[in-house]
Amino acid sequence: MADTVRVRFAPSPTGEPHIGNIRTALFNWLFARHSGGSFVLRIEDTDQERKVEGALDSILASLRWLGLDWDEGPESENGGSNGDYGPYVQSERLGLYREAVDRLLANGDAYPCFCSPERLDAMRKEQQRNQQPPGYDRHCLTELTSEERERRAGEERHVVRFRIPTEGGTVVVNDYIRGDVAYEPALIDDFVILKSDGFPTYHLANVVDDHFMQITHVMRAEEWLPSAPRHVLLYRALGWEPPVLAHLPMILGPDRAKLSKRHGATSTLEYKNSGYLPEAMTNFMALLGWSLDDHTEVFSRDELVEHFDLDRVGKAGAIFNAEKLTWMNGLYIRQLPAEELAERILPFLERPEAEGGLPDGVARPVDAAYVATLTPLIQERLKRLDEAPGLLSFFFEGLPTPAASDLVPKGVSPEQATDALAMVTDKLEAIGDWNEEALEATLRPMAEELGLKTGQLFGAIRVAVTGRSVSPPLFETMVALGRERCMDALRNAVGTLGESAAQASSP
Ligand code: GLU
């Protein structure tokens, strides 16, 4: 086995990678970077029937989004495979699996099986009826002679099964996180290692690849623990030393059930789409099973690399708390330099309205410099980047046209509101510089003069200039909107209120 750490992330391209998959990738990546080792990406595509178009692209995109760069793998960052242990896609390694199968066959550790699906089905039903543990009944091992098996193997489609050694007692999996886990060999059946289509099964391919790729540590989800005794037996039969095994704790929803779509555990790229920052996501996922101590929650990427250690990965299921993720995202958003936040927001503004972007009527590309002046207005309260279009859209649209009723704050008569906005318009027309201080110095004292609460006056102005009752801080908003536009909007508002009053009084 290699002296330096070599770990791998071995996804199957059978669907969109979810948080659980990518947490596994992250832990392997952190471990590799922490120990100065290599992070290998291997694509386990032996189940051709379950292959999903586009899944591989999503896996690569997820890793790239989170900055989990791999040292070896298909499509390396530098283009092409860049490691010595390739190819890194299992369907391109069939020869290696075949060699291992031949060796196992030759040593009597494996045998061909000709049982039809119908026979296997009937066998399973029978086992169920008799409440026996499920598993292959060794028909082709016990009922056929080795000559028969050999002859038929040359003529018939068949699978190859691993022969579980019945001698040798319990099979012990030394798990780094869980300690020794013992399995009764009688409960492990003679599993298939080579399918009739010539493809290996997960178990065989996984073991062969981990061996030949000189993987030192296997970190994967707990759901693979029951597969580990089979792997241990395969390593033994092939005369290879197994890597260190570490099964990562399950990820659970707040109700402690296995994390599922129901808990909002959608594909990793959906988090990207919803405006989570990769740095927040990385920090959050690192804490799904690992901790430095019992209180530190915020870690930069470098800090994670510095501290990550398998010794501090727990056994207990990790609770996925979506609110905490959103909180953490807000924290990371607030830490971004404003210009950088603007850059990250831009794609969210520019996407089509139906996907949550600015109204389609707003011309694309959006003015990046203008966006940079707006981001400080929302940075403090933004929790996800996809909230930005909703918060900022009025900056990009035409003049607002609020209804008269919306321009009249609670507890204020229409006449008072009209007078107030008319006076605001007059006063603002006269101010010199259009900046926050000047606006504040002019508007704040007016509330008292008009006999209104500040909230009432500012509320009316807000609706007049933005068309909304909620917006970023008023004076900053007015500065960003610009003098001309605010004055036009205020005059319109006074007009709207006047028309409405005229209508109300006409017979
Ligand atoms: N291909 C398996 C998966 O999709 C890999 C399991 C392992 O790491 O051994 O999760």
Coordinates of C-alpha atoms and ligand atoms in Angstrom, one line a residue:
M1 CA 0.0 0.0 0.0
A2 CA 1.2 3.5 -0.7
D3 CA 3.0 5.4 2.1
T4 CA 1.2 8.6 1.6
V5 CA -2.6 8.9 2.1
R6 CA -4.6 8.1 -1.0
V7 CA -8.4 8.4 -0.7
R8 CA -11.1 8.2 -3.2
F9 CA -14.6 9.4 -3.9
A10 CA -16.4 6.7 -5.9
P11 CA -19.8 7.9 -7.0
S12 CA -22.1 5.9 -9.2
P13 CA -23.6 8.0 -12.0
T14 CA -27.1 6.9 -11.1
G15 CA -28.7 10.3 -10.3
E16 CA -28.1 13.8 -9.0
P17 CA -25.6 13.7 -6.2
H18 CA -27.2 14.7 -2.9
I19 CA -25.8 16.1 0.3
G20 CA -24.9 12.6 1.6
N21 CA -22.8 11.8 -1.4
I22 CA -21.0 15.1 -1.4
R23 CA -20.4 15.0 2.4
T24 CA -18.5 11.8 1.6
A25 CA -16.5 13.6 -1.1
L26 CA -15.8 16.5 1.3
F27 CA -14.5 14.3 4.1
N28 CA -12.2 12.4 1.7
W29 CA -11.0 15.7 0.2
L30 CA -10.4 17.2 3.6
F31 CA -8.5 14.1 4.8
A32 CA -6.4 14.1 1.7
R33 CA -5.6 17.8 1.9
H34 CA -5.0 17.6 5.7
S35 CA -2.5 14.8 5.3
G36 CA -0.8 16.0 2.1
G37 CA -2.2 12.9 0.2
S38 CA -4.1 12.4 -3.0
F39 CA -7.8 12.7 -3.6
V40 CA -8.9 10.3 -6.4
L41 CA -12.2 10.5 -8.2
R42 CA -13.4 7.2 -9.5
I43 CA -16.6 6.7 -11.4
E44 CA -18.4 3.4 -10.5
D45 CA -20.6 2.8 -13.5
T46 CA -20.8 -0.9 -13.5
D47 CA -24.5 -1.0 -13.1
Q48 CA -25.2 0.0 -16.7
E49 CA -29.0 -0.3 -16.2
R50 CA -29.1 2.3 -13.5
K51 CA -26.9 4.8 -15.3
V52 CA -28.5 8.2 -15.7
E53 CA -27.7 10.6 -18.5
G54 CA -26.2 13.8 -17.1
A55 CA -25.5 12.3 -13.7
L56 CA -21.7 12.4 -14.2
D57 CA -21.9 16.0 -15.2
S58 CA -23.8 16.9 -12.1
I59 CA -21.3 15.1 -9.9
L60 CA -18.4 16.9 -11.5
A61 CA -20.3 20.2 -11.3
S62 CA -21.0 19.7 -7.6
L63 CA -17.4 19.0 -6.8
R64 CA -16.2 22.0 -8.9
W65 CA -18.8 24.2 -7.2
L66 CA -17.5 23.3 -3.8
G67 CA -13.9 23.5 -4.9
L68 CA -13.2 19.8 -4.1
D69 CA -10.5 19.4 -6.7
W70 CA -9.3 15.9 -7.4
D71 CA -5.7 14.9 -8.1
E72 CA -6.6 11.9 -10.2
G73 CA -9.8 11.0 -12.0
P74 CA -11.6 11.3 -15.3
E75 CA -11.6 14.8 -16.7
S76 CA -9.0 16.2 -14.4
E77 CA -8.9 19.9 -13.9
N78 CA -5.9 20.0 -16.3
G79 CA -7.8 18.0 -18.9
G80 CA -7.6 14.2 -19.3
S81 CA -6.7 11.7 -16.6
N82 CA -3.7 12.8 -14.7
G83 CA -2.9 9.9 -12.5
D84 CA -0.9 6.7 -12.8
Y85 CA -3.7 4.5 -11.8
G86 CA -6.2 5.1 -14.5
P87 CA -8.5 4.7 -16.2
Y88 CA -10.7 6.1 -13.5
V89 CA -14.0 5.0 -14.9
Q90 CA -14.9 1.4 -14.0
S91 CA -16.5 0.5 -17.4
E92 CA -13.0 1.1 -18.9
R93 CA -11.4 -1.4 -16.5
L94 CA -13.2 -4.6 -17.3
G95 CA -10.0 -6.5 -18.1
L96 CA -8.7 -6.0 -14.5
Y97 CA -11.9 -7.3 -13.0
R98 CA -11.9 -10.3 -15.3
E99 CA -8.4 -11.2 -14.2
A100 CA -9.4 -11.1 -10.6
V101 CA -12.4 -13.3 -11.3
D102 CA -10.3 -15.8 -13.2
R103 CA -7.9 -16.0 -10.2
L104 CA -10.8 -16.5 -7.8
L105 CA -12.3 -19.2 -10.1
A106 CA -8.9 -20.9 -10.4
N107 CA -8.5 -21.0 -6.6
G108 CA -12.0 -22.3 -6.0
D109 CA -13.0 -19.1 -4.3
A110 CA -15.6 -18.4 -7.0
Y111 CA -17.9 -20.5 -9.2
P112 CA -20.2 -20.0 -12.2
C113 CA -23.9 -19.9 -11.5
F114 CA -26.5 -20.7 -14.2
C115 CA -29.6 -20.3 -12.1
S116 CA -32.4 -18.5 -14.0
P117 CA -34.1 -15.5 -12.6
E118 CA -37.2 -17.6 -12.2
R119 CA -35.4 -20.2 -10.1
L120 CA -33.9 -17.5 -7.9
D121 CA -37.3 -15.9 -7.5
A122 CA -38.9 -19.2 -6.5
M123 CA -36.0 -19.8 -4.1
R124 CA -36.5 -16.4 -2.4
K125 CA -40.2 -17.0 -2.0
E126 CA -39.6 -20.3 -0.5
Q127 CA -37.1 -18.8 1.9
Q128 CA -39.6 -16.1 2.9
R129 CA -42.3 -18.7 3.5
N130 CA -39.9 -20.7 5.7
Q131 CA -38.7 -17.6 7.4
Q132 CA -35.1 -18.4 6.4
P133 CA -32.5 -15.7 5.9
P134 CA -32.4 -14.7 2.3
G135 CA -29.5 -15.7 0.1
Y136 CA -28.3 -17.9 -2.7
D137 CA -28.8 -21.6 -1.8
R138 CA -25.6 -22.7 -3.5
H139 CA -27.5 -24.8 -6.0
C140 CA -24.7 -24.5 -8.7
L141 CA -22.0 -25.2 -6.2
T142 CA -23.6 -28.3 -4.6
E143 CA -25.7 -29.8 -7.3
L144 CA -23.2 -29.5 -10.2
T145 CA -19.9 -31.2 -10.5
S146 CA -16.9 -29.0 -11.3
E147 CA -16.7 -30.6 -14.8
E148 CA -20.4 -29.7 -15.4
R149 CA -19.8 -26.2 -14.3
E150 CA -16.8 -25.8 -16.5
R151 CA -18.5 -27.2 -19.5
R152 CA -21.6 -25.1 -19.1
A153 CA -19.6 -22.0 -18.4
G154 CA -18.2 -22.4 -21.9
E155 CA -21.6 -22.6 -23.4
E156 CA -24.2 -20.7 -21.3
R157 CA -24.7 -17.2 -20.1
H158 CA -23.9 -17.2 -16.4
V159 CA -22.8 -15.1 -13.5
V160 CA -19.9 -15.8 -11.2
R161 CA -20.4 -16.0 -7.5
F162 CA -17.9 -15.6 -4.7
R163 CA -17.8 -18.7 -2.5
I164 CA -18.1 -17.5 1.1
P165 CA -15.6 -19.5 3.1
T166 CA -17.6 -21.5 5.7
E167 CA -14.4 -22.3 7.7
G168 CA -12.6 -19.5 9.6
G169 CA -15.3 -18.2 12.0
T170 CA -16.7 -14.7 12.1
V171 CA -15.7 -12.1 9.7
V172 CA -14.4 -9.0 11.4
V173 CA -14.5 -5.6 9.9
N174 CA -12.1 -3.2 11.6
D175 CA -13.8 0.0 11.2
Y176 CA -11.7 3.1 12.2
I177 CA -14.8 4.9 13.5
R178 CA -16.8 2.0 14.9
G179 CA -14.1 -0.4 16.0
D180 CA -14.5 -4.2 15.3
V181 CA -17.8 -5.2 13.8
A182 CA -18.2 -9.0 13.6
Y183 CA -20.4 -10.8 11.0
E184 CA -21.5 -14.4 10.8
P185 CA -20.4 -15.9 7.5
A186 CA -23.5 -18.0 7.5
L187 CA -25.5 -14.9 7.0
I188 CA -23.5 -13.7 4.0
D189 CA -24.5 -15.5 0.9
D190 CA -22.4 -16.3 -2.2
F191 CA -22.8 -13.0 -3.8
V192 CA -22.4 -12.3 -7.5
I193 CA -19.0 -10.8 -8.5
L194 CA -19.4 -10.9 -12.3
K195 CA -22.7 -10.4 -14.0
S196 CA -23.8 -12.1 -17.2
D197 CA -23.1 -9.0 -19.2
G198 CA -19.4 -9.3 -18.3
F199 CA -19.6 -6.3 -15.9
P200 CA -18.4 -6.8 -12.3
T201 CA -20.7 -6.0 -9.4
Y202 CA -20.0 -3.2 -7.1
H203 CA -18.3 -5.4 -4.5
L204 CA -15.7 -6.8 -6.9
A205 CA -14.9 -3.7 -8.8
N206 CA -14.6 -1.7 -5.6
V207 CA -12.1 -4.0 -4.1
V208 CA -10.1 -4.5 -7.2
D209 CA -9.9 -0.7 -7.8
D210 CA -9.1 0.2 -4.2
H211 CA -6.3 -2.3 -4.4
F212 CA -4.8 -1.3 -7.7
M213 CA -5.3 2.4 -7.1
Q214 CA -3.4 1.9 -3.8
I215 CA -6.2 3.5 -1.7
T216 CA -5.1 3.7 1.9
H217 CA -8.4 4.8 3.5
V218 CA -11.9 4.2 2.4
M219 CA -14.3 6.7 3.8
R220 CA -17.9 6.1 2.8
A221 CA -21.4 6.3 4.0
E222 CA -22.5 4.0 6.8
E223 CA -25.0 2.3 4.5
W224 CA -22.0 0.5 2.9
L225 CA -21.0 -1.1 6.2
P226 CA -22.9 -4.3 5.5
S227 CA -20.9 -4.7 2.3
A228 CA -17.6 -4.4 4.2
P229 CA -17.5 -8.1 5.3
R230 CA -17.8 -9.2 1.7
H231 CA -15.0 -6.9 0.8
V232 CA -12.9 -8.2 3.7
L233 CA -13.4 -11.7 2.4
L234 CA -12.5 -10.7 -1.2
Y235 CA -9.3 -9.0 -0.1
R236 CA -8.4 -12.2 1.8
A237 CA -9.1 -14.5 -1.1
L238 CA -7.1 -12.3 -3.4
G239 CA -4.2 -12.1 -1.0
W240 CA -4.4 -8.3 -0.7
E241 CA -4.3 -6.1 2.4
P242 CA -7.5 -4.1 2.8
P243 CA -7.3 -0.3 3.3
V244 CA -8.4 1.3 6.5
L245 CA -12.2 1.4 6.5
A246 CA -14.1 4.3 8.0
H247 CA -17.9 4.3 7.6
L248 CA -19.2 7.8 8.1
P249 CA -22.2 8.5 10.3
M250 CA -25.7 8.7 8.7
I251 CA -27.2 12.1 8.0
L252 CA -30.6 12.4 9.7
G253 CA -33.4 14.9 9.4
P254 CA -34.5 16.8 12.5
D255 CA -37.0 14.0 13.2
R256 CA -34.0 11.6 13.3
A257 CA -35.2 9.7 10.3
K258 CA -32.7 9.1 7.5
L259 CA -32.3 12.3 5.5
S260 CA -34.6 12.4 2.5
K261 CA -36.2 14.7 0.0
R262 CA -38.9 15.3 2.6
H263 CA -36.4 17.2 4.8
G264 CA -35.4 19.4 1.9
A265 CA -32.4 17.3 1.1
T266 CA -32.4 17.9 -2.6
S267 CA -29.5 17.6 -5.0
T268 CA -26.4 19.5 -4.2
L269 CA -26.7 21.7 -7.2
E270 CA -30.1 22.8 -6.0
Y271 CA -28.4 24.4 -3.1
K272 CA -26.2 26.2 -5.6
N273 CA -29.3 27.3 -7.4
S274 CA -31.0 28.5 -4.3
G275 CA -28.1 30.8 -3.6
Y276 CA -26.1 29.0 -1.0
L277 CA -22.4 30.0 -1.0
P278 CA -20.0 27.1 -1.5
E279 CA -18.0 28.2 1.5
A280 CA -21.1 28.1 3.7
M281 CA -22.0 24.7 2.3
T282 CA -18.6 23.3 2.9
N283 CA -18.5 24.6 6.5
F284 CA -22.0 23.2 7.2
M285 CA -21.3 19.8 5.6
A286 CA -18.0 19.4 7.4
L287 CA -20.0 19.5 10.7
L288 CA -22.2 16.6 9.5
G289 CA -20.3 14.0 11.5
W290 CA -17.1 15.8 12.3
S291 CA -16.4 18.4 15.0
L292 CA -13.3 20.1 16.4
D293 CA -14.8 20.6 19.9
D294 CA -18.3 21.0 21.2
H295 CA -18.7 24.7 20.3
T296 CA -16.8 25.9 17.3
E297 CA -19.0 26.1 14.3
V298 CA -17.5 28.5 11.8
F299 CA -14.5 27.3 9.9
S300 CA -12.8 28.7 6.9
R301 CA -11.7 26.2 4.3
D302 CA -8.1 26.4 5.4
E303 CA -9.1 25.9 9.0
L304 CA -11.1 22.8 8.0
V305 CA -8.1 21.4 6.2
E306 CA -5.9 22.2 9.1
H307 CA -8.1 20.5 11.7
F308 CA -9.9 17.7 9.9
D309 CA -9.1 14.4 11.5
L310 CA -10.8 11.0 11.4
D311 CA -10.4 10.7 15.1
R312 CA -13.0 13.4 15.5
V313 CA -15.6 11.8 13.2
G314 CA -18.4 10.5 15.4
K315 CA -20.5 7.3 15.2
A316 CA -23.8 8.9 16.0
G317 CA -26.1 10.1 13.2
A318 CA -25.6 13.8 12.2
I319 CA -28.7 16.0 12.2
F320 CA -29.2 18.1 9.1
N321 CA -30.5 21.4 10.3
A322 CA -31.7 23.4 7.3
E323 CA -32.1 26.5 9.4
K324 CA -28.6 26.4 10.6
L325 CA -27.4 26.1 7.0
T326 CA -29.4 29.2 6.1
W327 CA -28.1 31.1 9.2
M328 CA -24.5 30.1 8.2
N329 CA -25.1 31.2 4.7
G330 CA -26.2 34.6 5.9
L331 CA -23.0 34.8 8.0
Y332 CA -20.8 34.1 5.0
I333 CA -22.7 36.5 2.8
R334 CA -22.2 39.3 5.4
Q335 CA -18.4 38.5 5.4
L336 CA -18.0 38.9 1.6
P337 CA -16.5 42.1 0.3
A338 CA -19.4 44.1 -1.3
E339 CA -18.0 43.9 -4.8
E340 CA -17.6 40.2 -4.6
L341 CA -21.2 39.8 -3.3
A342 CA -22.3 41.8 -6.3
E343 CA -20.5 39.5 -8.7
R344 CA -22.1 36.5 -7.1
I345 CA -25.5 38.0 -7.1
L346 CA -25.3 39.0 -10.8
P347 CA -26.2 35.5 -12.2
F348 CA -29.2 35.3 -9.9
L349 CA -30.5 38.6 -11.2
E350 CA -29.8 37.7 -14.8
R351 CA -31.6 34.4 -14.9
P352 CA -35.0 34.3 -16.4
E353 CA -37.9 35.5 -14.3
A354 CA -39.5 32.1 -14.3
E355 CA -36.3 30.8 -12.6
G356 CA -36.4 33.6 -10.0
G357 CA -34.5 36.3 -11.8
L358 CA -35.4 39.9 -12.4
P359 CA -38.6 40.5 -14.5
D360 CA -38.0 39.5 -18.1
G361 CA -38.7 43.1 -19.1
V362 CA -35.4 44.2 -17.5
A363 CA -32.6 44.1 -20.1
R364 CA -29.8 41.7 -19.8
P365 CA -26.9 41.9 -19.2
V366 CA -27.6 43.7 -16.0
D367 CA -25.3 46.7 -15.2
A368 CA -22.7 45.1 -12.9
A369 CA -21.5 48.5 -11.7
Y370 CA -25.0 49.5 -10.7
V371 CA -25.5 46.2 -8.9
A372 CA -22.3 46.8 -7.0
T373 CA -23.8 50.0 -5.6
L374 CA -27.0 48.1 -4.5
T375 CA -25.5 45.2 -2.7
P376 CA -24.5 47.1 0.4
L377 CA -28.2 47.9 0.8
I378 CA -29.2 44.2 1.2
Q379 CA -26.0 42.6 2.4
E380 CA -27.0 42.6 6.1
R381 CA -30.3 40.9 5.7
L382 CA -29.6 38.6 2.7
K383 CA -29.6 34.9 3.7
R384 CA -29.5 33.4 0.2
L385 CA -28.4 34.9 -3.0
D386 CA -31.7 34.0 -4.7
E387 CA -33.5 36.5 -2.5
A388 CA -31.6 39.3 -4.3
P389 CA -33.8 39.7 -7.4
G390 CA -36.9 40.1 -5.2
L391 CA -35.3 42.6 -2.9
L392 CA -33.8 44.6 -5.8
S393 CA -36.2 44.4 -8.7
F394 CA -37.7 47.8 -8.2
F395 CA -34.3 49.3 -8.9
F396 CA -34.5 47.9 -12.4
E397 CA -38.1 48.5 -13.3
G398 CA -39.9 51.6 -14.4
L399 CA -41.5 54.1 -12.0
P400 CA -43.7 52.4 -9.4
T401 CA -47.4 53.0 -9.6
P402 CA -48.7 52.3 -6.1
A403 CA -52.4 52.5 -5.5
A404 CA -53.6 55.6 -3.5
S405 CA -54.6 53.4 -0.6
D406 CA -51.1 52.0 -0.3
L407 CA -49.7 55.5 0.0
V408 CA -51.7 56.2 3.1
P409 CA -50.1 54.8 6.2
K410 CA -52.1 53.3 9.0
G411 CA -53.5 55.9 11.4
V412 CA -53.1 58.7 8.8
S413 CA -55.9 60.4 6.8
P414 CA -55.6 60.6 3.0
E415 CA -55.4 64.4 3.3
Q416 CA -52.6 64.2 5.7
A417 CA -50.7 61.7 3.5
T418 CA -51.2 64.0 0.5
D419 CA -50.0 67.0 2.3
A420 CA -47.1 65.2 3.7
L421 CA -45.9 63.8 0.3
A422 CA -46.5 67.2 -1.3
M423 CA -44.3 68.9 1.3
V424 CA -41.7 66.2 1.0
T425 CA -41.6 66.8 -2.7
D426 CA -41.2 70.5 -2.2
K427 CA -38.5 70.2 0.4
L428 CA -36.5 67.7 -1.5
E429 CA -36.6 69.8 -4.7
A430 CA -34.7 72.4 -2.8
I431 CA -31.9 70.3 -1.3
G432 CA -28.4 70.6 -2.6
D433 CA -26.5 67.3 -2.5
W434 CA -28.6 64.2 -2.9
N435 CA -27.0 62.0 -0.3
E436 CA -28.1 60.1 2.8
E437 CA -27.1 62.9 5.3
A438 CA -29.0 65.5 3.4
L439 CA -32.1 63.3 3.0
E440 CA -32.1 62.4 6.6
A441 CA -31.5 66.0 7.8
T442 CA -34.4 67.2 5.6
L443 CA -36.9 64.4 6.2
R444 CA -36.5 63.4 9.8
P445 CA -37.6 66.7 11.3
M446 CA -40.6 66.9 9.0
A447 CA -42.5 64.1 10.7
E448 CA -42.9 66.2 13.8
E449 CA -43.8 69.3 11.8
L450 CA -46.5 67.3 10.1
G451 CA -47.7 65.7 13.3
L452 CA -46.8 62.2 12.0
K453 CA -44.7 59.4 13.4
T454 CA -41.4 58.9 11.6
G455 CA -42.5 55.4 10.6
Q456 CA -45.7 56.8 9.1
L457 CA -43.9 59.5 7.1
F458 CA -41.1 57.2 6.0
G459 CA -43.6 54.5 5.1
A460 CA -45.5 56.8 2.7
I461 CA -42.2 57.9 1.1
R462 CA -41.1 54.3 0.8
V463 CA -44.2 53.2 -1.0
A464 CA -44.0 56.3 -3.2
V465 CA -40.4 55.8 -4.4
T466 CA -40.2 52.0 -4.4
G467 CA -43.8 50.9 -4.8
R468 CA -43.4 48.6 -1.7
S469 CA -44.0 48.7 1.9
V470 CA -40.8 46.9 2.7
S471 CA -37.4 47.8 1.2
P472 CA -33.8 48.3 2.1
P473 CA -33.0 51.3 4.3
L474 CA -34.9 54.3 2.9
F475 CA -32.2 56.9 2.5
E476 CA -29.7 54.6 1.0
T477 CA -32.4 53.3 -1.3
M478 CA -33.3 56.9 -2.4
V479 CA -29.6 57.6 -3.1
A480 CA -29.3 54.5 -5.2
L481 CA -32.5 55.3 -7.1
G482 CA -31.2 58.8 -7.8
R483 CA -32.7 62.2 -7.5
E484 CA -34.6 62.4 -10.7
R485 CA -36.3 59.1 -10.3
C486 CA -37.3 59.7 -6.7
M487 CA -38.7 63.1 -7.5
D488 CA -40.7 61.7 -10.4
A489 CA -42.0 59.0 -8.2
L490 CA -43.0 61.4 -5.4
R491 CA -44.8 63.7 -7.9
N492 CA -46.7 60.7 -9.3
A493 CA -47.7 59.7 -5.8
V494 CA -49.0 63.2 -5.0
G495 CA -50.9 63.0 -8.3
T496 CA -52.4 59.6 -7.5
L497 CA -53.6 60.8 -4.1
G498 CA -55.1 63.9 -5.6
E499 CA -57.0 62.0 -8.3
S500 CA -58.3 59.6 -5.7
A501 CA -59.5 62.5 -3.5
A502 CA -61.2 64.1 -6.5
Q503 CA -62.9 60.9 -7.4
A504 CA -64.0 60.4 -3.8
S505 CA -65.6 63.8 -3.6
S506 CA -67.3 63.8 -7.0
P507 CA -71.0 63.0 -6.8
Ligands
GLU1 N1 -20.3 3.6 -5.8 C1 -20.6 3.7 -4.4 C2 -21.5 4.8 -4.2 O1 -22.2 5.3 -5.0 C3 -19.3 3.8 -3.6 C4 -19.3 3.2 -2.3 C5 -17.9 3.2 -1.8 O2 -17.3 4.2 -1.6 O3 -17.4 2.1 -1.6 O4 -21.7 5.4 -3.1

